[in-house]
Short mmCIF file of C-alpha atoms in Angstrom, two decimals:
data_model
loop_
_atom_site.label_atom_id
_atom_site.label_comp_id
_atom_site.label_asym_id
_atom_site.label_seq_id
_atom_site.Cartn_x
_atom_site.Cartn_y
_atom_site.Cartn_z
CA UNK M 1 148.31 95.57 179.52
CA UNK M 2 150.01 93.83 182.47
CA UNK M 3 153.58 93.54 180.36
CA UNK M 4 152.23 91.83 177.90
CA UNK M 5 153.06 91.99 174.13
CA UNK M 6 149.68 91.72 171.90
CA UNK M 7 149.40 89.28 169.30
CA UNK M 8 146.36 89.02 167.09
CA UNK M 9 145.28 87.81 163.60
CA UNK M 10 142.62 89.02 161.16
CA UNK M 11 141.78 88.34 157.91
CA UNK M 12 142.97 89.86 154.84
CA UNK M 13 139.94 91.73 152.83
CA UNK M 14 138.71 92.83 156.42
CA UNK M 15 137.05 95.80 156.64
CA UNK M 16 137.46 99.50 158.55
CA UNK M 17 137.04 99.13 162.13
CA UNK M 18 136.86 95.34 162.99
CA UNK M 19 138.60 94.67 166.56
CA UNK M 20 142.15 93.54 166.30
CA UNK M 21 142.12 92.80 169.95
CA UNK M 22 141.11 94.10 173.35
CA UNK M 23 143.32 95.71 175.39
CA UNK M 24 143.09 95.24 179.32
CA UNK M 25 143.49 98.52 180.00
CA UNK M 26 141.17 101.86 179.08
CA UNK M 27 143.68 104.41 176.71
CA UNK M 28 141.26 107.22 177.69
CA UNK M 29 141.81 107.00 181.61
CA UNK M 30 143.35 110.43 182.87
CA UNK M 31 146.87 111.65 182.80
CA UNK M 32 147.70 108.64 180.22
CA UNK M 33 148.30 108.88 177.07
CA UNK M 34 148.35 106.10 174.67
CA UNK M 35 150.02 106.34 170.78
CA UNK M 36 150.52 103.44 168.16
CA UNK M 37 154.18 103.59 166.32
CA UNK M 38 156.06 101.48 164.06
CA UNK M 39 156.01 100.63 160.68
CA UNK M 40 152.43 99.12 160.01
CA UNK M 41 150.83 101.81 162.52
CA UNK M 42 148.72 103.16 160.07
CA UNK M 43 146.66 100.00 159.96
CA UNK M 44 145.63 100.54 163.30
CA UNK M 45 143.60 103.25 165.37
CA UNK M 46 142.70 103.65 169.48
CA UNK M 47 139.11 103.29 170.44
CA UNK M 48 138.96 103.03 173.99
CA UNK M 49 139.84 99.68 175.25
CA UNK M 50 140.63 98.47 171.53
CA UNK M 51 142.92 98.24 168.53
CA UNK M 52 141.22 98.48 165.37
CA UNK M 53 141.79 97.99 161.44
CA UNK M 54 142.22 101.05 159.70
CA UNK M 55 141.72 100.38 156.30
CA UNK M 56 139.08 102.24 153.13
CA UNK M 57 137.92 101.53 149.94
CA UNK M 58 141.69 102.46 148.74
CA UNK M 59 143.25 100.88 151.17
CA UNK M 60 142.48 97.29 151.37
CA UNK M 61 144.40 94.85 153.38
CA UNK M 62 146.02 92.37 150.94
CA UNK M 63 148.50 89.37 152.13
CA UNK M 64 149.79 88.87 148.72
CA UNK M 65 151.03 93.16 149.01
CA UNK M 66 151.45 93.39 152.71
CA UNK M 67 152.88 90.46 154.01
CA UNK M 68 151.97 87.70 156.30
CA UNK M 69 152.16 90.02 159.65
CA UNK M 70 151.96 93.74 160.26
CA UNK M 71 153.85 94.81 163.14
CA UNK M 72 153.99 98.24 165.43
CA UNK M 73 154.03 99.57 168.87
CA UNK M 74 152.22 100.69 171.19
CA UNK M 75 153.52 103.32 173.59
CA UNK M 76 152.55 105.24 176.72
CA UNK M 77 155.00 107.95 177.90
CA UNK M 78 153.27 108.54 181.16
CA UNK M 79 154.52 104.78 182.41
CA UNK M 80 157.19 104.89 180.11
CA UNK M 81 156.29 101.75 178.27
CA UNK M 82 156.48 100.04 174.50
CA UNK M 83 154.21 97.00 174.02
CA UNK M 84 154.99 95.47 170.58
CA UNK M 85 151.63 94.29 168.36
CA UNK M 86 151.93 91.57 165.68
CA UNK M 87 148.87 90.37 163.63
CA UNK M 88 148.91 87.56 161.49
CA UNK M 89 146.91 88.57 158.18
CA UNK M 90 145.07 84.91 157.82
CA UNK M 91 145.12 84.23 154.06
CA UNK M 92 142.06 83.84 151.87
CA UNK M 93 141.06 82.71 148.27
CA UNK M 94 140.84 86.28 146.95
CA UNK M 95 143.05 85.37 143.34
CA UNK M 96 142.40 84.08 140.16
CA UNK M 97 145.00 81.63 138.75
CA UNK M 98 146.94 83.91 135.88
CA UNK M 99 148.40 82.12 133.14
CA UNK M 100 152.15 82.79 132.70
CA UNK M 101 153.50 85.90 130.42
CA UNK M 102 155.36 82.77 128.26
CA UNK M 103 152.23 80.84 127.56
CA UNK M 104 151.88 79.57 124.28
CA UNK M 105 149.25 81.61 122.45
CA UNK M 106 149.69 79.81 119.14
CA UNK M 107 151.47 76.97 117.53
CA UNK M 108 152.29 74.87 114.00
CA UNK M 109 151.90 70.94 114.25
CA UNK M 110 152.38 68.65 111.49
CA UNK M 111 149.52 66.53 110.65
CA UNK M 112 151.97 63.53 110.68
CA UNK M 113 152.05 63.93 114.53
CA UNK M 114 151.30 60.53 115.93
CA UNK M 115 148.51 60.22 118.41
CA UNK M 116 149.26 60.90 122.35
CA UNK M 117 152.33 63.15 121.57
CA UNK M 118 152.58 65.79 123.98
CA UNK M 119 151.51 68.57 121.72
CA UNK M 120 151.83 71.55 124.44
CA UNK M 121 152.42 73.06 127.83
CA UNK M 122 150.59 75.71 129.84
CA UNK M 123 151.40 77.14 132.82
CA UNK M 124 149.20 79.25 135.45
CA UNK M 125 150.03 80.49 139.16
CA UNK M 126 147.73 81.29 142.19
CA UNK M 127 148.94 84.31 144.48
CA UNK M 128 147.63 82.34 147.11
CA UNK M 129 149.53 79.33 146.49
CA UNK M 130 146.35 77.24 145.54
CA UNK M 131 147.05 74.22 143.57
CA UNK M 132 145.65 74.03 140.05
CA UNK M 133 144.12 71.93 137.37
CA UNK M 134 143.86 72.09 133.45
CA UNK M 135 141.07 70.88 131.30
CA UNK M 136 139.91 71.90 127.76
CA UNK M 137 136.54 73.33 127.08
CA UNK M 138 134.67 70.89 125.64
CA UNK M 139 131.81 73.44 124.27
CA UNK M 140 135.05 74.21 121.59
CA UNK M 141 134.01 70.95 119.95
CA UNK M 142 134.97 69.75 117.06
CA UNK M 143 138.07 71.04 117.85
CA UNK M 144 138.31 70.01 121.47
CA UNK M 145 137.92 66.32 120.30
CA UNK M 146 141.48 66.37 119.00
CA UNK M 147 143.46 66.86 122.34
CA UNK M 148 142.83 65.80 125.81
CA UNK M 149 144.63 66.85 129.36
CA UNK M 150 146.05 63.23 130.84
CA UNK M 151 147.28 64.89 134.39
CA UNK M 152 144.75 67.72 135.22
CA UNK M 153 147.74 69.34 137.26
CA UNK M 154 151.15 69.11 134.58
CA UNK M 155 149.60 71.21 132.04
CA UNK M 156 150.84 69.00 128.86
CA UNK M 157 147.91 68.43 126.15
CA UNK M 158 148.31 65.56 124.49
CA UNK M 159 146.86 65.11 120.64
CA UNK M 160 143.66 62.23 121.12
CA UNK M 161 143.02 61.74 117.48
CA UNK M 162 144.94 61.89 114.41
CA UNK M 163 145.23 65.03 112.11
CA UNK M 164 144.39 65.70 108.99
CA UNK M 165 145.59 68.47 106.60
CA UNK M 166 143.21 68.33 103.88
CA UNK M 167 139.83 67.90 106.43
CA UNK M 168 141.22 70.76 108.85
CA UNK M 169 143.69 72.81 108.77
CA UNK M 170 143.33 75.30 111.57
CA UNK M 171 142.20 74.33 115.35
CA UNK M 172 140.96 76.12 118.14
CA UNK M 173 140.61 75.12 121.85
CA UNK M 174 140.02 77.23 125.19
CA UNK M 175 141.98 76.01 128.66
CA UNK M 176 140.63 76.95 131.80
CA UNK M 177 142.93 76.75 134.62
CA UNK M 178 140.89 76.63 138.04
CA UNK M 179 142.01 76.16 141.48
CA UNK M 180 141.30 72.73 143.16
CA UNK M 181 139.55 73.08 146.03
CA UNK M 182 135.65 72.89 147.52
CA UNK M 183 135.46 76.57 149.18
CA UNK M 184 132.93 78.82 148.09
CA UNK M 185 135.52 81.44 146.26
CA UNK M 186 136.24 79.27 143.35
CA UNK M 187 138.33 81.17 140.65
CA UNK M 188 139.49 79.88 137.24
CA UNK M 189 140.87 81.54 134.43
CA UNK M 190 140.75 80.77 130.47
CA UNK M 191 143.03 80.86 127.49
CA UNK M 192 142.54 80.20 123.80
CA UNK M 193 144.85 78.40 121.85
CA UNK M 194 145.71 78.58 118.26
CA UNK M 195 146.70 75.31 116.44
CA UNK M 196 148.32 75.47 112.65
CA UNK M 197 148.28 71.92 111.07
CA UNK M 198 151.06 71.79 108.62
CA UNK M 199 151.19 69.67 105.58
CA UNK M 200 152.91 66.28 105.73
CA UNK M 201 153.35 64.45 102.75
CA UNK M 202 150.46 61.38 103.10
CA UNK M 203 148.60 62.13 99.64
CA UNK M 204 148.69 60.69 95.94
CA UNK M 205 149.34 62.85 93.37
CA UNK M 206 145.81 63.52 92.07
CA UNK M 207 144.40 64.13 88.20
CA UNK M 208 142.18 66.79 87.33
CA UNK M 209 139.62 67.25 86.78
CA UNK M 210 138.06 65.43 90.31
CA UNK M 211 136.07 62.93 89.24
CA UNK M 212 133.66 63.26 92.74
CA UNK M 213 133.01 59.94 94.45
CA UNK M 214 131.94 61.06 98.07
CA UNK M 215 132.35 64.35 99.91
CA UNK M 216 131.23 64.35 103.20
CA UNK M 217 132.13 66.86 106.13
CA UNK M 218 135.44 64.95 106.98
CA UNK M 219 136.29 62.82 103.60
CA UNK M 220 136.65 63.96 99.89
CA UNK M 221 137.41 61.04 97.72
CA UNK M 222 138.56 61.81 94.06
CA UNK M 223 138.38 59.38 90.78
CA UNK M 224 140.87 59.76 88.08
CA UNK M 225 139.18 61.05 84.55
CA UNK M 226 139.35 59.61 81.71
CA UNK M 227 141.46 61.20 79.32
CA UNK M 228 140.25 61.00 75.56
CA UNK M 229 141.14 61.79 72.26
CA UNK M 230 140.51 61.24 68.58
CA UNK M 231 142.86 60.52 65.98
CA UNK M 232 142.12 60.66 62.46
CA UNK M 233 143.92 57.64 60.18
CA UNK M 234 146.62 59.49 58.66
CA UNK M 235 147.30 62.30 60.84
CA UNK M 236 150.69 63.47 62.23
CA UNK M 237 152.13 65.78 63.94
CA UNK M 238 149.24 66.94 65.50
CA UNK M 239 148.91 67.78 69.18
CA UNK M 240 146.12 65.72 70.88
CA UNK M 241 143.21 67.43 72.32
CA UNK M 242 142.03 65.39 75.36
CA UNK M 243 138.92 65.27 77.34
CA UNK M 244 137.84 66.80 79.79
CA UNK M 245 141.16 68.56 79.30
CA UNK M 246 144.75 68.15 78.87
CA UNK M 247 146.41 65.32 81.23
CA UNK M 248 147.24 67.54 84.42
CA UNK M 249 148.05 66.13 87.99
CA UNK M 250 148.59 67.91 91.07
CA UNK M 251 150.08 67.12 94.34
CA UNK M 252 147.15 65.82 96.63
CA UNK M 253 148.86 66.90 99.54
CA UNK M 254 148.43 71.11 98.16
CA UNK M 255 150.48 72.43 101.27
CA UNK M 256 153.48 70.65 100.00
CA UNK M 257 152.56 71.23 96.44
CA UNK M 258 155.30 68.89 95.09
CA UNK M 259 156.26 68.45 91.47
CA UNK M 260 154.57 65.69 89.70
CA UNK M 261 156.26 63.64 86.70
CA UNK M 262 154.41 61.62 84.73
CA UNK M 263 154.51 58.18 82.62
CA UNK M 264 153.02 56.04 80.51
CA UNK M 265 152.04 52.94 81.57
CA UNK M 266 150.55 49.89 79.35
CA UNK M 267 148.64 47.25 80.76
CA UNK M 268 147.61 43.73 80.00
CA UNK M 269 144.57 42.02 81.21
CA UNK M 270 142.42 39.04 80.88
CA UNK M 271 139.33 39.61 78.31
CA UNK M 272 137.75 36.77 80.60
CA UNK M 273 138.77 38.59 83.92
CA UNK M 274 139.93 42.32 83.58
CA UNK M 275 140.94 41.91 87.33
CA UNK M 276 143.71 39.89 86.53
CA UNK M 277 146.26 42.59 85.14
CA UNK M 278 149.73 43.33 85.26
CA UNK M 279 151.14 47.33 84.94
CA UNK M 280 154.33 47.74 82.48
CA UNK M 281 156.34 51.54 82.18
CA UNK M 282 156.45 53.30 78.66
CA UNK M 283 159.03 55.78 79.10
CA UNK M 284 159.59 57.79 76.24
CA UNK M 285 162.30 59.70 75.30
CA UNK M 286 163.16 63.35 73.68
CA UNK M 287 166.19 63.36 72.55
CA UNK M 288 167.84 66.84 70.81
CA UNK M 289 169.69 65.94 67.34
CA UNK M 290 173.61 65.69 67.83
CA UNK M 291 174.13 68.33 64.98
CA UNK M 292 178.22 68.52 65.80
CA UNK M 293 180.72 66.19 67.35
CA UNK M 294 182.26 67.41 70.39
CA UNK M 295 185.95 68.61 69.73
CA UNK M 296 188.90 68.83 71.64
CA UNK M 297 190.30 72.41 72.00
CA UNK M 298 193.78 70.60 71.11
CA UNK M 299 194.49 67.12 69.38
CA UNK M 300 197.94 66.37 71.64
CA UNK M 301 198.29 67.11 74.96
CA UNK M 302 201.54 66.64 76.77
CA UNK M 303 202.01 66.37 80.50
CA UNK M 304 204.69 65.22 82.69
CA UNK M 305 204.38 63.36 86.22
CA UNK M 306 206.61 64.04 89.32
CA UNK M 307 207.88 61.50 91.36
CA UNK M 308 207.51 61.37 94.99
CA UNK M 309 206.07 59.56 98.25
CA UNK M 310 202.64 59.63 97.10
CA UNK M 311 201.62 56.33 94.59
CA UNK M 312 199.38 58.91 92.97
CA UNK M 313 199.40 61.93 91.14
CA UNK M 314 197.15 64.23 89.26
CA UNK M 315 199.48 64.49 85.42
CA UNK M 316 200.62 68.18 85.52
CA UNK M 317 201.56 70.37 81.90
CA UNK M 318 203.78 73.57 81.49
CA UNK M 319 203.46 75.94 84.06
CA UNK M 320 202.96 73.13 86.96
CA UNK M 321 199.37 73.08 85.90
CA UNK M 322 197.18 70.46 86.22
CA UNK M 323 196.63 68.41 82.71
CA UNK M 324 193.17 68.83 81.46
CA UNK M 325 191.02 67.96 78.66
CA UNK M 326 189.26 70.57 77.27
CA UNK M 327 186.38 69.58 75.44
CA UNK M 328 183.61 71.62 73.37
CA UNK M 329 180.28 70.89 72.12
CA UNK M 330 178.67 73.52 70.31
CA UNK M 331 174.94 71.91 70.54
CA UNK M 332 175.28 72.85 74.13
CA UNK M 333 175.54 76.63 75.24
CA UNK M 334 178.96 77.85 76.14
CA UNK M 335 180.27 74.81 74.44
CA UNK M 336 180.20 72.89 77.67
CA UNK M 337 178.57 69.29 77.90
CA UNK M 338 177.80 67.79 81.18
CA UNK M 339 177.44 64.63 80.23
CA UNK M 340 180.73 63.67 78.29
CA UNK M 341 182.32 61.09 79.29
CA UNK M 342 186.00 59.87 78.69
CA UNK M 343 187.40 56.22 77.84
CA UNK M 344 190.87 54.97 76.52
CA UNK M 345 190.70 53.64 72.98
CA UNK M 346 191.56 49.95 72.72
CA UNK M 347 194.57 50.46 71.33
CA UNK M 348 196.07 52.62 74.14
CA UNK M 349 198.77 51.09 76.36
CA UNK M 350 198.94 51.27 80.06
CA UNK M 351 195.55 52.06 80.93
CA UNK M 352 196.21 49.97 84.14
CA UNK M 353 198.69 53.11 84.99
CA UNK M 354 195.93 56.18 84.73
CA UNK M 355 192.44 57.00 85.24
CA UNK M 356 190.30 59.69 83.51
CA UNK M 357 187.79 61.81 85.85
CA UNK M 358 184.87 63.01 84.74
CA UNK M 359 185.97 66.81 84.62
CA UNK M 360 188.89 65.60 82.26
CA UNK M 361 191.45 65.15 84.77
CA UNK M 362 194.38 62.44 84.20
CA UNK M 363 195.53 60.42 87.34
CA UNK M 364 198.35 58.15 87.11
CA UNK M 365 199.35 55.54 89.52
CA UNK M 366 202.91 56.75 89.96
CA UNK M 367 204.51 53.68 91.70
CA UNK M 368 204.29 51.75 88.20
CA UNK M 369 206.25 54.26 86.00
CA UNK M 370 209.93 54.41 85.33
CA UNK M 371 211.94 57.52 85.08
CA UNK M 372 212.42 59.39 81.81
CA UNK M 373 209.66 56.53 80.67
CA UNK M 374 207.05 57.77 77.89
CA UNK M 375 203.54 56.35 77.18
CA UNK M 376 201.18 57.71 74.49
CA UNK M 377 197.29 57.27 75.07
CA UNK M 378 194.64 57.68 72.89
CA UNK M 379 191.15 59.08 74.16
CA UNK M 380 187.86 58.44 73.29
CA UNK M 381 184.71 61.00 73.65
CA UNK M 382 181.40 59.50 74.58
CA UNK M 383 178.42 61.19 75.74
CA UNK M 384 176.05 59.47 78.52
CA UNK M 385 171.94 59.54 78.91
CA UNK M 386 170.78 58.85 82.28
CA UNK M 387 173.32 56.11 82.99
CA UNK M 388 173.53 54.82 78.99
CA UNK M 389 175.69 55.50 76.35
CA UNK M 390 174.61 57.55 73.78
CA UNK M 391 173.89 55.70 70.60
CA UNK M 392 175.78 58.46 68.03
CA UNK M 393 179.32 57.64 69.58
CA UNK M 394 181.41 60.97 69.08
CA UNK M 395 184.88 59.64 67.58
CA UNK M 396 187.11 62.73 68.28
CA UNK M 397 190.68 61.14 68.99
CA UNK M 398 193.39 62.77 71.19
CA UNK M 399 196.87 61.44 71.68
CA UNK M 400 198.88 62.64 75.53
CA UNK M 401 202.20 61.81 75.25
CA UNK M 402 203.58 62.03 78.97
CA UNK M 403 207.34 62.08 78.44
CA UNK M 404 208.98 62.65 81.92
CA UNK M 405 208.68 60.89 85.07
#
C-alpha cells in the first residue's frame, strides 16, 4: 500500500461487490495475511487486489441511516501494519418529501374571510435536504379555484376568491409537495385538505314560503310571498288565516339561525308612480291589564344617616341595614315587578338631598344635612314600558321620615 491511508467514495444504493478501490498490493501473496477491522468493516470484503461493498437485499447502503463516511482498518500482522479506509457515501435523490406529523389535515374558515388572507400552512421535509415547492391540484376543481400558493416554497395558501356559506359549505383541495430540481429521480408527495366554511352573518332574514326567482349552480335568489287573507265585515276576534301560510321568516344566513322579530310597516305611494314611496313602522303593542296596584310592604319607613368623610351615603334602618323599599305587585309572579320605577311626589321637600335607585335604595347627599335634622318624603310608584311611563299611574304613597343625622 506504500504507507498510504485509502480514501474512496461510492454511492449510496450501490450494490454487492462494486470496487471501493484498488489496493497496490495483492492480499493473497504468501506468508501475508490481510484482515479489515473497525467499526464499518462489515461493509467491506478482500478480493485480491480490492476492497469491495458488502451489502444484500437487507442490507442496503443508505446515507440518510449510515452517515456521510464509513470508516475501518485494514491490517496485516505479518508487517505489522494498520492502514485506515474512509469512503465518502456520495448522496443521491432516493426520498420522497414527507409532510410534517403537525400538518393541518382539516380546518373551519368563516365565509367572511376577505380575499388573499393567508388561510393555511403546510410543511414537508426531504431526507436529502432537497428544496421543495407547493402547488394545489388543480384537477380538485371547483374547489381548487378558491385558494392559490403565492411562494411555491413558504407553504402559506392564500384564499383567491371569496366564500360563500349558502353556495358551499365544505371544500376540498390536494397539495403536492415535490422537490425542485431537473434530475431524473423526481419525488413528490400529496396531501388532502379539509376546509369547513362557517356561517357569517351576510344574509336577510328571508319569508317563507321562497317565492323562486333564479336558482342556478352558485345563486338562489328568493321573493317574498304575498301574504293574504279575508275578512268578513263584521267579524272579530278571529285569527287570520293567511296565504300561502301563516307570516313566518327565517334567518337567511341558516348556520347562524338568528331570531327574527317582526313589524308592521305601512306605506304610502304615488297612484301616478308607485316607485315613489316612503316606508312608516306600525308597532303594536300587547299590553297585560293592571288588575292591582303595586303596594308597599309598609306605608312609613324610617331610616337614619351617619355622618362621616364621605358626601354620600346609602340611608341605613334598625339593625345598620340598608333602607329599602319593598314593593309588591301581585300581577307579576312572586310579587316582584321589574319595571317599577320610583319618583318623589311634588310635595316632598329636599329632593335635591337624596336619590332613589332603581332597586329601591335611598342615597342622600350627606354634606347638605344638619345633625339631629328630620325630613319627611313622600314616594311615588310608577311603572315603565320600554323607556315610557305607563299610562295607569299606580298612586301608592309612602312617607320616610329620616330623623337622625
Amino acid at each position: 500500500l506504500d504507507g498510504q491511508d485509502v480514501f474512496a467514495t461510492v454511492r449510496e444504493n450501490s450494490f454487492w461487490g462494486e470496487v471501493v478501490t484498488e489496493l497496490m498490493a495483492d492480499t493473497r501473496m504468501e506468508g501475508v495475511h490481510w484482515r479489515l477491522e473497525g467499526k464499518d468493516a462489515n461493509w467491506f470484503f478482500l478480493d485480491e487486489r480490492y476492497i469491495r461493498l458488502n451489502t444484500s437485499a437487507d442490507k442496503i447502503l443508505d446515507r440518510e441511516v449510515q452517515g456521510p463516511f464509513l470508516t475501518a482498518e485494514l491490517s496485516c500482522y505479518e508487517e505489522d501494519s494498520v492502514y485506515r479506509i474512509m469512503v465518502e457515501i456520495l448522496n443521491e435523490n432516493d426520498n420522497a418529501p414527507v409532510f410534517a406529523a403537525n400538518s393541518v389535515h382539516s380546518l373551519t374558515i368563516s365565509e367572511l374571510t376577505p380575499v388573499d388572507t393567508v388561510v393555511f400552512t403546510v410543511l414537508a421535509t426531504d431526507a436529502d435536504n432537497d428544496k421543495i415547492i407547493y402547488s394545489i391540484d388543480q384537477t380538485s376543481k371547483p374547489n381548487a379555484d378558491y385558494f392559490k400558493v403565492i411562494l411555491p416554497n413558504s407553504g402559506e395558501v392564500i384564499l383567491s376568491k371569496p366564500l360563500d356559506y349558502e353556495t358551499i359549505t365544505t371544500l376540498s383541495v390536494t397539495i403536492h409537495a415535490s422537490q425542485e430540481m431537473n434530475t431524473a429521480e423526481h419525488f413528490s408527495t400529496s396531501t388532502n385538505i379539509t376546509i369547513f366554511v362557517l356561517d357569517g352573518d351576510d344574509q336577510y332574514p328571508q319569508f317563507l314560503p321562497c317565492m323562486l326567482l333564479l336558482q342556478n349552480e352558485t345563486n338562489r335568489v328568493c321573493t317574498s310571498p304575498v301574504y293574504a287573507v279575508n275578512v268578513t265585515e263584521g267579524e272579530e276576534d278571529i285569527v287570520l288565516d293567511f296565504s300561502p301560510g301563516p307570516i313566518h321568516a327565517v334567518d337567511g344566513d341558516r348556520g347562524l339561525n338568528s331570531r327574527v322579530s317582526y313589524a308592521i310597516v305601512s306605506q304610502a305611494y304615488q297612484d301616478d308612480d308607485p316607485r315613489k314611496y316612503s316606508l312608516a313602522s306600525v308597532l303594536v303593542r300587547f299590553v297585560a291589564v293592571n288588575q292591582f296596584p303595586p303596594e308597599f310592604e309598609m306605608a312609613e319607613f324610617q331610616g337614619f344617616v351617619t355622618g362621616g368623610k364621605s358626601p354620600v351615603s346609602l340611608v341605613n334602618t334598625y339593625g345598620n341595614r340598608a333602607l329599602m323599599l319593598h314593593v309588591h305587585d301581585q300581577d307579576f309572579n312572586h310579587g316582584f315587578n321589574p319595571m317599577i320605577y320610583y319618583t318623589f311626589s311634588p310635595k316632598s321637600k329636599h329632593t335635591d338631598i337624596y336619590r332613589i335607585t332603581q332597586e329601591g335604595l335611598l342615597i342622600a347627599w350627606t354634606d347638605h344635612l344638619q345633625p339631629q335634622e328630620k325630613h319627611v318624603l313622600e314616594i311615588w310608584l310608577r311603572r315603565r314600558y320600554k323607556g315610557q311611563m305607563d299610562p295607569l299611574e299606580r298612586g301608592c304613597v309612602a312617607q320616610g321620615k329620616h330623623p337622625n343625622v
